[in-house]
Amino acid sequence: QQPVQSPQAVILREGEDAVINCSSSKALYSVHWYRQKHGEAPVFLMILLKGGEQKGHDKISASFNEKKQQSSLYLTASQLSYSGTYFCGTGGGADGLTFGKGTHLIIQP
Amino acid sequence: DSGVTQTPKHLITATGQRVTLRCSPRSGDLSVYWYQQSLDQGLQFLIQYYNGEERAKGNILERFSAQQFPDLHSELNLSSLELGDSALYFCASSLGGQQNTEAFFGQGTRLTVV
């Protein structure tokens, strides 16, 4: 089951904050976040594990609500380099990691 | 540079043909994953191999197959190609399984079926 991301797209000015949400209809063991710039490969940002452990980026934070099966990615004081498409991924067991359709983030100067 | 190498970068082929995409994982990584990315479907997981054995399977068509060799490189074989198979195919690798380990993506192979 593909996780659902919202919003589909966000346009911000440099320095503004953004929140990207990811929800799943299945119980989650972990949530993975990746960013992909146009024409490039996805790049790992963060993993959030059941139980509260996080692994990843020191300038981006995220939350993981196991009961609600949701995760949110927080981008504060956005920089031009934050532009790209953000994907959340769930699962990773026998069915593999399933990614959402992505959230397009555009940061304007 | 993620350390994951995919060849070729671009491939143009006719419908009905067969192609092979190749992936060399990062040094030390045992898991290899294949993803298909198209505009309308996003990143679709196809298949995972861990140390030579199939570990997880996603939405991989029967016309597609993959394997991981003893040196841990992997190949994705696509046969009886259709126009709808045109997409960007990514390979990723990680040290362990996918649930709690970050994956590193290669630059992808862009397949165009004409």
XYZ file of C-alpha atoms in Angstrom:
223
model
C 0.000 0.000 0.000
C 1.489 3.297 -1.135
C 1.766 5.958 1.591
C -0.031 9.218 0.927
C 1.936 12.443 0.973
C 0.641 15.972 1.386
C 0.832 18.555 0.104
C 1.591 17.597 -3.490
C 3.589 20.782 -3.999
C 4.810 23.750 -1.992
C 6.317 27.044 -3.103
C 8.193 28.988 -0.443
C 10.452 31.973 -0.131
C 13.938 31.390 1.219
C 13.862 31.381 5.020
C 10.292 30.134 5.349
C 9.322 26.851 6.961
C 7.637 23.818 5.436
C 5.985 20.675 6.719
C 5.514 17.592 4.565
C 3.205 14.860 5.764
C 3.148 11.146 5.084
C 0.410 8.751 6.169
C -0.105 5.047 5.766
C -3.059 2.729 6.083
C -0.764 0.000 7.409
C 1.034 -0.258 10.758
C 4.477 1.239 10.421
C 7.779 -0.092 11.667
C 9.765 2.691 10.079
C 9.444 5.721 7.835
C 12.165 6.746 5.406
C 12.607 10.182 3.852
C 14.505 10.903 0.636
C 14.979 14.011 -1.472
C 15.415 13.968 -5.235
C 16.584 16.938 -7.265
C 15.593 17.165 -10.890
C 17.604 14.768 -13.034
C 19.402 13.260 -10.056
C 19.135 10.186 -7.868
C 17.160 10.197 -4.615
C 19.318 11.006 -1.601
C 18.719 9.678 1.906
C 17.590 12.197 4.524
C 16.273 10.305 7.505
C 14.869 7.108 8.948
C 12.437 7.141 11.846
C 12.000 3.869 13.658
C 9.250 2.580 15.871
C 10.239 3.355 19.404
C 11.582 6.793 18.631
C 15.011 6.177 17.186
C 16.033 8.495 14.349
C 18.915 8.312 11.970
C 19.745 11.056 9.555
C 20.166 14.651 8.679
C 21.118 17.187 11.342
C 19.359 20.170 9.701
C 16.037 18.487 9.048
C 13.749 17.109 11.699
C 10.846 14.739 11.558
C 8.228 13.143 13.715
C 6.734 9.683 13.665
C 3.351 8.997 15.216
C 3.067 5.215 15.349
C -0.547 5.226 16.554
C -1.733 7.473 13.744
C 0.621 5.813 11.241
C 1.885 9.218 10.194
C 5.153 11.013 9.804
C 5.952 14.662 9.183
C 9.145 16.202 7.840
C 10.006 19.700 9.082
C 12.160 21.998 7.004
C 12.948 25.172 8.901
C 14.527 28.348 7.571
C 14.505 26.818 4.096
C 17.436 27.360 1.783
C 17.518 27.317 -2.012
C 19.287 23.955 -1.807
C 16.205 22.412 -0.193
C 14.332 22.512 -3.505
C 13.431 19.126 -4.895
C 10.933 16.326 -4.550
C 10.592 14.704 -1.148
C 9.547 11.086 -0.875
C 8.509 9.150 2.172
C 8.896 5.385 2.142
C 7.281 2.790 4.352
C 7.554 -0.961 4.726
C 10.906 -2.477 3.874
C 9.989 -5.998 4.815
C 9.049 -8.754 2.391
C 7.233 -6.278 0.142
C 10.115 -3.857 -0.002
C 10.109 -0.139 0.639
C 7.057 1.587 -0.855
C 7.380 5.275 -1.646
C 4.675 7.899 -1.818
C 4.169 9.948 -4.977
C 6.329 12.748 -3.644
C 5.994 16.377 -2.582
C 7.521 18.975 -4.892
C 9.209 21.774 -2.963
C 10.252 24.970 -4.728
C 12.244 27.563 -2.805
C 12.361 31.029 -4.335
C 14.932 33.695 -3.455
C 28.756 10.359 -5.714
C 26.838 7.618 -3.886
C 29.264 4.856 -4.796
C 26.581 2.927 -6.689
C 27.323 2.557 -10.389
C 24.712 1.898 -13.027
C 25.289 1.220 -16.686
C 24.313 2.221 -19.245
C 23.059 5.756 -18.505
C 20.738 5.812 -21.479
C 19.196 3.048 -23.534
C 16.943 3.382 -26.552
C 15.416 0.232 -27.929
C 12.443 -0.974 -29.941
C 9.302 -2.663 -28.673
C 9.632 -6.411 -28.290
C 13.344 -6.263 -27.566
C 15.248 -7.369 -24.456
C 17.731 -5.268 -22.463
C 19.968 -5.761 -19.457
C 20.672 -3.058 -16.900
C 23.682 -3.413 -14.669
C 24.357 -2.220 -11.131
C 27.478 -2.296 -8.980
C 26.677 -1.599 -5.322
C 28.778 0.396 -2.890
C 31.754 -1.478 -1.556
C 30.636 -3.623 1.377
C 26.892 -3.353 0.722
C 25.116 -6.688 0.548
C 21.650 -5.544 -0.494
C 20.699 -4.336 -3.950
C 17.304 -2.885 -4.833
C 15.751 -2.038 -8.174
C 13.217 0.756 -8.627
C 11.283 2.024 -11.622
C 10.442 5.720 -11.795
C 7.920 7.088 -14.240
C 6.166 10.454 -14.211
C 2.774 9.174 -13.183
C 3.782 6.328 -10.855
C 6.619 7.782 -8.825
C 9.258 5.433 -7.409
C 8.053 1.848 -7.685
C 9.938 -0.882 -5.864
C 10.665 -3.855 -8.095
C 12.897 -6.317 -6.283
C 15.613 -6.709 -3.644
C 18.542 -9.099 -3.416
C 20.600 -9.714 -0.320
C 23.933 -11.460 -0.647
C 22.872 -13.256 -3.797
C 19.369 -14.276 -2.770
C 16.026 -12.693 -3.526
C 14.815 -10.991 -0.345
C 11.763 -8.919 -1.278
C 9.548 -8.527 -4.296
C 7.392 -5.617 -5.333
C 5.467 -4.795 -8.471
C 7.799 -6.532 -10.849
C 6.311 -7.780 -14.092
C 6.835 -11.377 -15.194
C 8.681 -10.025 -18.246
C 11.281 -8.603 -15.875
C 13.843 -10.603 -13.937
C 16.899 -9.845 -11.870
C 19.803 -11.567 -10.242
C 22.705 -10.794 -7.970
C 26.038 -12.382 -8.711
C 28.714 -13.669 -6.286
C 30.631 -10.391 -6.636
C 27.371 -8.684 -5.529
C 26.738 -6.791 -8.735
C 23.205 -7.108 -10.027
C 21.479 -7.174 -13.382
C 17.894 -6.359 -14.256
C 16.632 -8.017 -17.414
C 13.650 -6.534 -19.215
C 12.164 -8.513 -22.072
C 9.336 -8.177 -24.613
C 9.587 -4.454 -24.046
C 6.521 -2.258 -24.397
C 6.209 1.508 -24.785
C 4.985 1.702 -21.190
C 8.272 0.300 -19.909
C 9.966 3.580 -20.767
C 11.143 4.955 -17.436
C 14.114 5.724 -15.256
C 15.410 2.586 -13.544
C 17.311 3.070 -10.317
C 19.461 0.665 -8.441
C 20.186 1.252 -4.764
C 22.325 -0.557 -2.246
C 22.565 -0.799 1.507
C 24.609 -2.642 4.061
C 21.698 -4.588 5.503
C 17.974 -4.889 5.086
C 15.732 -2.077 4.017
C 13.627 -1.523 7.097
C 16.169 0.316 9.182
C 19.076 1.050 6.876
C 19.675 3.967 4.557
C 19.960 3.123 0.895
C 22.266 4.766 -1.618
C 20.936 5.264 -5.130
C 22.820 5.110 -8.392
C 22.295 7.749 -11.086
C 19.831 5.563 -12.934
C 19.403 4.159 -16.415
C 16.954 5.989 -18.625
C 15.186 3.483 -20.843
C 13.278 4.687 -23.863
C 11.238 2.137 -25.799
C 10.258 3.290 -29.280
